[in-house]
Amino acid sequence: MLKNISVIAVVYNEGHRIETFLKSFSWSDDVIVVDKSSTDNTREIALKYTENVILVPYSDTGDEIKYGLAQAKNDWILTVTASDLIHPKLVKKIIKLINTKDFDFEVISLPFAIYVFGIRNPKRSPWGLVNKEWLIKKEVLSPSKEVHKEMEHNSKKIFKMGFSETENLYHLTHESMETFLERHTRYTRCEALKYNDEKTAFRSSLKELLRSVYEVFIKKRSFLLGWDGLALGLAYISYFIFKYLFIWEKFRGKGSTEYSKIKQDIIKLWEDESKIK
């Protein structure tokens, strides 16, 4: 096992894939799993590979990683998810970097290959080729409160690793429409709840929605991939549609109160009707 890097993953109901994930990161001597009270066998499987399994209350606030950070024993922190796998050669490159005598960086931006619904196309997919600043020195990082942004840092000493066809950190997400809808519902609901001002919330979400449409149809032109590209593009845009609708529901939704009133009125009418009989 290799020292110097602590691996932290926040998980929820990942029993179907956490074993593969843990095997991929077994090179680290400090793998920490923060389990958000999974209702499946996630915790039982994780305990087969690491003793550092922390059970915390369910939440999608984004700052659950703080529990893992408190127990991390190494100088470098790598934050990942159960969707991630890492290529062995990338690990070797990372270890060589951080053990170089004159390596004066505090953040390493890792090459990130994203697969969505089993499709990867950096040129056309809105989930394209990116680097992730996920390997950070403990002394400069702090937990983020944003969904999908586990860590933040205040360093300008960032080393960006080059992308290759194979030697990357792989993110295999949304294996089915069922998981896509379940996760996007959880994530966008949580994002909507963080807003306190109605005007700010609507302006921000509408701006994001319009930007996603631009990303899909103008910048990436995902439709040039055919039916696959159209599916990827619509799925990408739908995230921001969900977010807008949850914001609308929070500030202007009337379903619950209106339906309750109608039910009470109808029941009262039936009660009055029974009295007449």
mmCIF file of C-alpha atoms in Angstrom:
data_model
loop_
_atom_site.group_PDB
_atom_site.id
_atom_site.type_symbol
_atom_site.label_atom_id
_atom_site.label_comp_id
_atom_site.label_asym_id
_atom_site.label_seq_id
_atom_site.Cartn_x
_atom_site.Cartn_y
_atom_site.Cartn_z
ATOM 1 C CA MET A 1 0.000 0.000 0.000
ATOM 2 C CA LEU A 2 1.091 3.553 -0.732
ATOM 3 C CA LYS A 3 1.200 6.268 1.895
ATOM 4 C CA ASN A 4 0.922 10.066 1.581
ATOM 5 C CA ILE A 5 -2.617 10.051 0.099
ATOM 6 C CA SER A 6 -5.879 9.602 2.015
ATOM 7 C CA VAL A 7 -8.860 8.645 -0.169
ATOM 8 C CA ILE A 8 -12.282 9.858 1.008
ATOM 9 C CA ALA A 9 -15.624 8.923 -0.552
ATOM 10 C CA VAL A 10 -19.098 9.983 0.557
ATOM 11 C CA VAL A 11 -21.619 7.307 -0.430
ATOM 12 C CA TYR A 12 -25.297 6.432 -0.239
ATOM 13 C CA ASN A 13 -26.848 3.139 -1.371
ATOM 14 C CA GLU A 14 -23.864 2.140 -3.506
ATOM 15 C CA GLY A 15 -23.913 -1.582 -2.733
ATOM 16 C CA HIS A 16 -24.056 -2.482 -6.432
ATOM 17 C CA ARG A 17 -20.721 -0.834 -7.265
ATOM 18 C CA ILE A 18 -18.778 0.085 -4.132
ATOM 19 C CA GLU A 19 -16.732 -3.132 -4.188
ATOM 20 C CA THR A 20 -15.269 -2.329 -7.619
ATOM 21 C CA PHE A 21 -14.579 1.207 -6.470
ATOM 22 C CA LEU A 22 -12.747 0.045 -3.330
ATOM 23 C CA LYS A 23 -10.638 -2.436 -5.286
ATOM 24 C CA SER A 24 -9.578 0.405 -7.587
ATOM 25 C CA PHE A 25 -8.372 2.502 -4.636
ATOM 26 C CA SER A 26 -6.887 -0.300 -2.534
ATOM 27 C CA TRP A 27 -3.387 1.101 -3.219
ATOM 28 C CA SER A 28 -3.961 3.751 -0.524
ATOM 29 C CA ASP A 29 -3.171 2.981 3.108
ATOM 30 C CA ASP A 30 -5.982 5.293 4.257
ATOM 31 C CA VAL A 31 -9.328 4.763 2.502
ATOM 32 C CA ILE A 32 -12.233 6.421 4.316
ATOM 33 C CA VAL A 33 -15.882 5.787 3.432
ATOM 34 C CA VAL A 34 -18.484 8.217 4.772
ATOM 35 C CA ASP A 35 -21.807 6.373 4.592
ATOM 36 C CA LYS A 36 -24.902 8.593 4.651
ATOM 37 C CA SER A 37 -27.022 5.926 6.391
ATOM 38 C CA SER A 38 -27.412 3.686 3.352
ATOM 39 C CA THR A 39 -30.410 1.370 3.390
ATOM 40 C CA ASP A 40 -28.705 -1.345 1.320
ATOM 41 C CA ASN A 41 -25.516 -3.368 1.946
ATOM 42 C CA THR A 42 -23.073 -0.533 1.203
ATOM 43 C CA ARG A 43 -21.614 -0.438 4.704
ATOM 44 C CA GLU A 44 -21.196 -4.213 4.984
ATOM 45 C CA ILE A 45 -19.261 -4.399 1.708
ATOM 46 C CA ALA A 46 -17.115 -1.372 2.553
ATOM 47 C CA LEU A 47 -16.054 -2.906 5.874
ATOM 48 C CA LYS A 48 -14.502 -5.820 3.980
ATOM 49 C CA TYR A 49 -11.972 -3.410 2.464
ATOM 50 C CA THR A 50 -11.450 -0.709 5.082
ATOM 51 C CA GLU A 51 -12.004 -0.233 8.788
ATOM 52 C CA ASN A 52 -12.600 3.467 8.229
ATOM 53 C CA VAL A 53 -16.337 3.441 7.531
ATOM 54 C CA ILE A 54 -18.091 6.389 9.153
ATOM 55 C CA LEU A 55 -21.877 6.271 9.520
ATOM 56 C CA VAL A 56 -23.519 9.717 9.389
ATOM 57 C CA PRO A 57 -27.131 10.931 9.101
ATOM 58 C CA TYR A 58 -28.484 11.199 5.566
ATOM 59 C CA SER A 59 -28.017 14.604 3.967
ATOM 60 C CA ASP A 60 -27.317 16.122 0.547
ATOM 61 C CA THR A 61 -25.859 19.369 1.852
ATOM 62 C CA GLY A 62 -22.473 18.573 0.323
ATOM 63 C CA ASP A 63 -20.379 18.985 3.473
ATOM 64 C CA GLU A 64 -20.574 15.387 4.740
ATOM 65 C CA ILE A 65 -16.965 14.882 3.705
ATOM 66 C CA LYS A 66 -15.913 16.833 6.791
ATOM 67 C CA TYR A 67 -16.380 13.633 8.810
ATOM 68 C CA GLY A 68 -13.810 11.829 6.680
ATOM 69 C CA LEU A 69 -11.458 14.770 6.658
ATOM 70 C CA ALA A 70 -11.369 14.764 10.457
ATOM 71 C CA GLN A 71 -9.968 11.215 10.422
ATOM 72 C CA ALA A 72 -7.621 11.471 7.426
ATOM 73 C CA LYS A 73 -4.024 10.778 8.444
ATOM 74 C CA ASN A 74 -2.085 11.747 5.310
ATOM 75 C CA ASP A 75 -0.917 15.088 3.903
ATOM 76 C CA TRP A 76 -2.739 14.718 0.574
ATOM 77 C CA ILE A 77 -6.515 14.202 0.323
ATOM 78 C CA LEU A 78 -8.155 12.627 -2.725
ATOM 79 C CA THR A 79 -11.937 13.042 -2.786
ATOM 80 C CA VAL A 80 -13.839 10.643 -5.016
ATOM 81 C CA THR A 81 -17.240 8.976 -5.373
ATOM 82 C CA ALA A 82 -18.401 5.392 -5.772
ATOM 83 C CA SER A 83 -18.781 6.186 -9.491
ATOM 84 C CA ASP A 84 -15.009 6.529 -9.836
ATOM 85 C CA LEU A 85 -12.218 4.174 -10.864
ATOM 86 C CA ILE A 86 -8.568 5.103 -11.303
ATOM 87 C CA HIS A 87 -6.055 3.780 -13.811
ATOM 88 C CA PRO A 88 -2.956 2.183 -12.184
ATOM 89 C CA LYS A 89 -0.576 4.213 -14.353
ATOM 90 C CA LEU A 90 -2.216 7.451 -13.227
ATOM 91 C CA VAL A 91 -1.608 6.446 -9.605
ATOM 92 C CA LYS A 92 2.074 5.869 -10.394
ATOM 93 C CA LYS A 93 2.305 9.305 -12.016
ATOM 94 C CA ILE A 94 0.688 10.939 -8.984
ATOM 95 C CA ILE A 95 2.999 9.205 -6.518
ATOM 96 C CA LYS A 96 6.023 10.205 -8.573
ATOM 97 C CA LEU A 97 4.852 13.827 -8.620
ATOM 98 C CA ILE A 98 4.220 14.271 -4.917
ATOM 99 C CA ASN A 99 7.489 12.550 -4.026
ATOM 100 C CA THR A 100 9.540 14.797 -6.301
ATOM 101 C CA LYS A 101 11.838 16.912 -4.159
ATOM 102 C CA ASP A 102 11.073 20.289 -5.765
ATOM 103 C CA PHE A 103 7.322 19.691 -6.285
ATOM 104 C CA ASP A 104 5.906 22.842 -4.686
ATOM 105 C CA PHE A 105 2.232 22.523 -5.635
ATOM 106 C CA GLU A 106 -0.681 22.154 -3.209
ATOM 107 C CA VAL A 107 -3.418 21.046 -5.608
ATOM 108 C CA ILE A 108 -3.287 18.476 -8.407
ATOM 109 C CA SER A 109 -5.926 18.699 -11.124
ATOM 110 C CA LEU A 110 -6.566 15.156 -12.317
ATOM 111 C CA PRO A 111 -7.572 14.050 -15.834
ATOM 112 C CA PHE A 112 -11.225 13.053 -15.616
ATOM 113 C CA ALA A 113 -12.944 10.774 -18.156
ATOM 114 C CA ILE A 114 -16.725 10.935 -17.786
ATOM 115 C CA TYR A 115 -19.103 8.243 -19.012
ATOM 116 C CA VAL A 116 -22.840 8.999 -18.868
ATOM 117 C CA PHE A 117 -25.313 6.234 -19.750
ATOM 118 C CA GLY A 118 -22.259 4.289 -20.936
ATOM 119 C CA ILE A 119 -21.317 6.988 -23.468
ATOM 120 C CA ARG A 120 -18.131 9.031 -23.556
ATOM 121 C CA ASN A 121 -17.569 11.650 -26.221
ATOM 122 C CA PRO A 122 -15.444 14.612 -25.064
ATOM 123 C CA LYS A 123 -16.202 16.594 -28.213
ATOM 124 C CA ARG A 124 -20.007 16.354 -28.254
ATOM 125 C CA SER A 125 -21.148 15.318 -24.799
ATOM 126 C CA PRO A 126 -22.053 18.198 -22.435
ATOM 127 C CA TRP A 127 -20.335 16.014 -19.829
ATOM 128 C CA GLY A 128 -17.114 16.328 -21.775
ATOM 129 C CA LEU A 129 -13.404 16.310 -21.119
ATOM 130 C CA VAL A 130 -12.538 17.989 -17.826
ATOM 131 C CA ASN A 131 -9.916 18.042 -15.113
ATOM 132 C CA LYS A 132 -10.935 17.830 -11.469
ATOM 133 C CA GLU A 133 -9.097 19.520 -8.603
ATOM 134 C CA TRP A 134 -9.714 16.559 -6.331
ATOM 135 C CA LEU A 135 -6.222 15.904 -4.962
ATOM 136 C CA ILE A 136 -5.470 18.617 -2.423
ATOM 137 C CA LYS A 137 -3.068 19.115 0.444
ATOM 138 C CA LYS A 138 -4.896 18.884 3.731
ATOM 139 C CA GLU A 139 -3.554 22.206 4.980
ATOM 140 C CA VAL A 140 -5.266 24.255 2.229
ATOM 141 C CA LEU A 141 -8.617 22.524 1.814
ATOM 142 C CA SER A 142 -12.028 22.898 3.396
ATOM 143 C CA PRO A 143 -15.384 21.130 2.897
ATOM 144 C CA SER A 144 -17.742 22.712 0.389
ATOM 145 C CA LYS A 145 -21.450 23.202 1.028
ATOM 146 C CA GLU A 146 -22.307 22.935 -2.656
ATOM 147 C CA VAL A 147 -23.816 19.783 -4.111
ATOM 148 C CA HIS A 148 -21.287 17.914 -6.290
ATOM 149 C CA LYS A 149 -18.415 20.029 -5.033
ATOM 150 C CA GLU A 150 -17.064 18.167 -2.040
ATOM 151 C CA MET A 151 -13.906 20.207 -1.430
ATOM 152 C CA GLU A 152 -12.681 23.769 -1.805
ATOM 153 C CA HIS A 153 -9.229 25.265 -1.432
ATOM 154 C CA ASN A 154 -7.564 28.653 -1.234
ATOM 155 C CA SER A 155 -4.371 27.752 -3.077
ATOM 156 C CA LYS A 156 -3.006 29.118 -6.334
ATOM 157 C CA LYS A 157 -0.347 26.414 -6.526
ATOM 158 C CA ILE A 158 -2.258 24.119 -8.888
ATOM 159 C CA PHE A 159 -0.621 21.472 -11.057
ATOM 160 C CA LYS A 160 -2.744 20.335 -14.006
ATOM 161 C CA MET A 161 -2.031 16.825 -15.219
ATOM 162 C CA GLY A 162 -2.333 16.082 -18.914
ATOM 163 C CA PHE A 163 -5.146 13.978 -20.350
ATOM 164 C CA SER A 164 -4.546 10.671 -22.097
ATOM 165 C CA GLU A 165 -6.804 8.171 -23.814
ATOM 166 C CA THR A 166 -6.604 5.657 -20.981
ATOM 167 C CA GLU A 167 -4.612 6.826 -17.930
ATOM 168 C CA ASN A 168 -7.339 8.810 -16.201
ATOM 169 C CA LEU A 169 -9.708 8.988 -13.291
ATOM 170 C CA TYR A 170 -12.885 7.410 -14.682
ATOM 171 C CA HIS A 171 -16.330 8.596 -13.647
ATOM 172 C CA LEU A 172 -18.997 6.037 -14.596
ATOM 173 C CA THR A 173 -22.336 7.615 -13.792
ATOM 174 C CA HIS A 174 -26.036 7.180 -14.584
ATOM 175 C CA GLU A 175 -26.046 3.559 -15.662
ATOM 176 C CA SER A 176 -29.827 3.737 -16.116
ATOM 177 C CA MET A 177 -32.670 6.243 -16.342
ATOM 178 C CA GLU A 178 -33.907 5.043 -12.967
ATOM 179 C CA THR A 179 -30.681 5.991 -11.179
ATOM 180 C CA PHE A 180 -30.433 9.202 -13.202
ATOM 181 C CA LEU A 181 -33.878 10.385 -12.109
ATOM 182 C CA GLU A 182 -33.394 9.314 -8.490
ATOM 183 C CA ARG A 183 -30.070 11.123 -8.099
ATOM 184 C CA HIS A 184 -31.054 14.221 -10.019
ATOM 185 C CA THR A 185 -34.204 14.537 -7.942
ATOM 186 C CA ARG A 186 -32.176 14.377 -4.717
ATOM 187 C CA TYR A 187 -29.449 16.731 -5.901
ATOM 188 C CA THR A 188 -31.662 19.414 -7.447
ATOM 189 C CA ARG A 189 -34.065 19.440 -4.501
ATOM 190 C CA CYS A 190 -31.118 20.058 -2.199
ATOM 191 C CA GLU A 191 -29.762 22.836 -4.425
ATOM 192 C CA ALA A 192 -33.161 24.541 -4.466
ATOM 193 C CA LEU A 193 -33.454 24.481 -0.683
ATOM 194 C CA LYS A 194 -30.304 26.558 -0.191
ATOM 195 C CA TYR A 195 -31.968 29.690 -1.624
ATOM 196 C CA ASN A 196 -33.667 32.136 0.726
ATOM 197 C CA ASP A 197 -34.450 34.946 -1.700
ATOM 198 C CA GLU A 198 -37.052 34.252 -4.398
ATOM 199 C CA LYS A 199 -35.766 36.738 -6.967
ATOM 200 C CA THR A 200 -32.162 35.555 -6.642
ATOM 201 C CA ALA A 201 -33.240 31.925 -6.866
ATOM 202 C CA PHE A 202 -35.265 32.363 -10.062
ATOM 203 C CA ARG A 203 -32.649 34.517 -11.767
ATOM 204 C CA SER A 204 -29.827 32.137 -10.906
ATOM 205 C CA SER A 205 -31.671 28.974 -11.944
ATOM 206 C CA LEU A 206 -32.951 30.506 -15.187
ATOM 207 C CA LYS A 207 -29.436 31.661 -16.054
ATOM 208 C CA GLU A 208 -28.111 28.135 -15.466
ATOM 209 C CA LEU A 209 -30.905 26.635 -17.539
ATOM 210 C CA LEU A 210 -30.231 28.933 -20.495
ATOM 211 C CA ARG A 211 -26.501 28.259 -20.207
ATOM 212 C CA SER A 212 -27.149 24.504 -20.353
ATOM 213 C CA VAL A 213 -29.205 24.931 -23.535
ATOM 214 C CA TYR A 214 -26.358 26.937 -25.065
ATOM 215 C CA GLU A 215 -23.848 24.278 -23.980
ATOM 216 C CA VAL A 216 -25.841 21.461 -25.591
ATOM 217 C CA PHE A 217 -27.114 23.025 -28.820
ATOM 218 C CA ILE A 218 -24.543 25.720 -29.650
ATOM 219 C CA LYS A 219 -21.203 24.944 -28.025
ATOM 220 C CA LYS A 220 -21.180 21.137 -28.056
ATOM 221 C CA ARG A 221 -23.879 20.520 -30.681
ATOM 222 C CA SER A 222 -24.605 17.224 -29.005
ATOM 223 C CA PHE A 223 -27.327 16.401 -31.528
ATOM 224 C CA LEU A 224 -24.593 15.629 -34.080
ATOM 225 C CA LEU A 225 -24.118 12.349 -32.191
ATOM 226 C CA GLY A 226 -27.580 11.360 -33.350
ATOM 227 C CA TRP A 227 -30.086 9.823 -30.958
ATOM 228 C CA ASP A 228 -27.360 9.243 -28.354
ATOM 229 C CA GLY A 229 -26.312 12.877 -28.448
ATOM 230 C CA LEU A 230 -29.888 14.082 -28.184
ATOM 231 C CA ALA A 231 -30.427 11.851 -25.141
ATOM 232 C CA LEU A 232 -27.253 13.157 -23.474
ATOM 233 C CA GLY A 233 -28.175 16.754 -24.221
ATOM 234 C CA LEU A 234 -31.733 16.496 -22.947
ATOM 235 C CA ALA A 235 -30.558 14.680 -19.812
ATOM 236 C CA TYR A 236 -28.026 17.437 -19.148
ATOM 237 C CA ILE A 237 -30.608 20.205 -19.589
ATOM 238 C CA SER A 238 -33.163 18.331 -17.480
ATOM 239 C CA TYR A 239 -30.968 18.733 -14.387
ATOM 240 C CA PHE A 240 -31.452 22.492 -14.539
ATOM 241 C CA ILE A 241 -35.142 22.118 -15.364
ATOM 242 C CA PHE A 242 -35.550 20.013 -12.213
ATOM 243 C CA LYS A 243 -33.705 22.638 -10.189
ATOM 244 C CA TYR A 244 -35.900 25.449 -11.527
ATOM 245 C CA LEU A 245 -39.070 23.483 -10.749
ATOM 246 C CA PHE A 246 -37.984 22.733 -7.179
ATOM 247 C CA ILE A 247 -37.238 26.435 -6.703
ATOM 248 C CA TRP A 248 -40.652 27.289 -8.124
ATOM 249 C CA GLU A 249 -42.265 24.771 -5.784
ATOM 250 C CA LYS A 250 -40.436 26.196 -2.778
ATOM 251 C CA PHE A 251 -41.479 29.799 -3.359
ATOM 252 C CA ARG A 252 -44.692 29.604 -5.389
ATOM 253 C CA GLY A 253 -45.960 26.032 -5.349
ATOM 254 C CA LYS A 254 -49.596 25.759 -4.260
ATOM 255 C CA GLY A 255 -50.264 22.060 -4.736
ATOM 256 C CA SER A 256 -50.230 21.022 -1.098
ATOM 257 C CA THR A 257 -52.308 23.881 0.337
ATOM 258 C CA GLU A 258 -54.718 24.088 -2.593
ATOM 259 C CA TYR A 259 -55.394 20.349 -2.653
ATOM 260 C CA SER A 260 -55.895 20.306 1.100
ATOM 261 C CA LYS A 261 -58.503 23.051 0.798
ATOM 262 C CA ILE A 262 -60.333 21.243 -2.017
ATOM 263 C CA LYS A 263 -60.377 17.990 -0.025
ATOM 264 C CA GLN A 264 -61.793 19.751 3.025
ATOM 265 C CA ASP A 265 -64.468 21.481 0.942
ATOM 266 C CA ILE A 266 -65.555 18.253 -0.767
ATOM 267 C CA ILE A 267 -65.654 16.294 2.502
ATOM 268 C CA LYS A 268 -67.731 19.047 4.091
ATOM 269 C CA LEU A 269 -70.183 18.893 1.199
ATOM 270 C CA TRP A 270 -70.544 15.144 1.687
ATOM 271 C CA GLU A 271 -71.034 15.614 5.420
ATOM 272 C CA ASP A 272 -73.748 18.193 4.764
ATOM 273 C CA GLU A 273 -75.316 15.843 2.227
ATOM 274 C CA SER A 274 -75.467 13.018 4.770
ATOM 275 C CA LYS A 275 -77.173 15.305 7.290
ATOM 276 C CA ILE A 276 -79.924 16.089 4.793
ATOM 277 C CA LYS A 277 -80.631 12.385 4.295
#
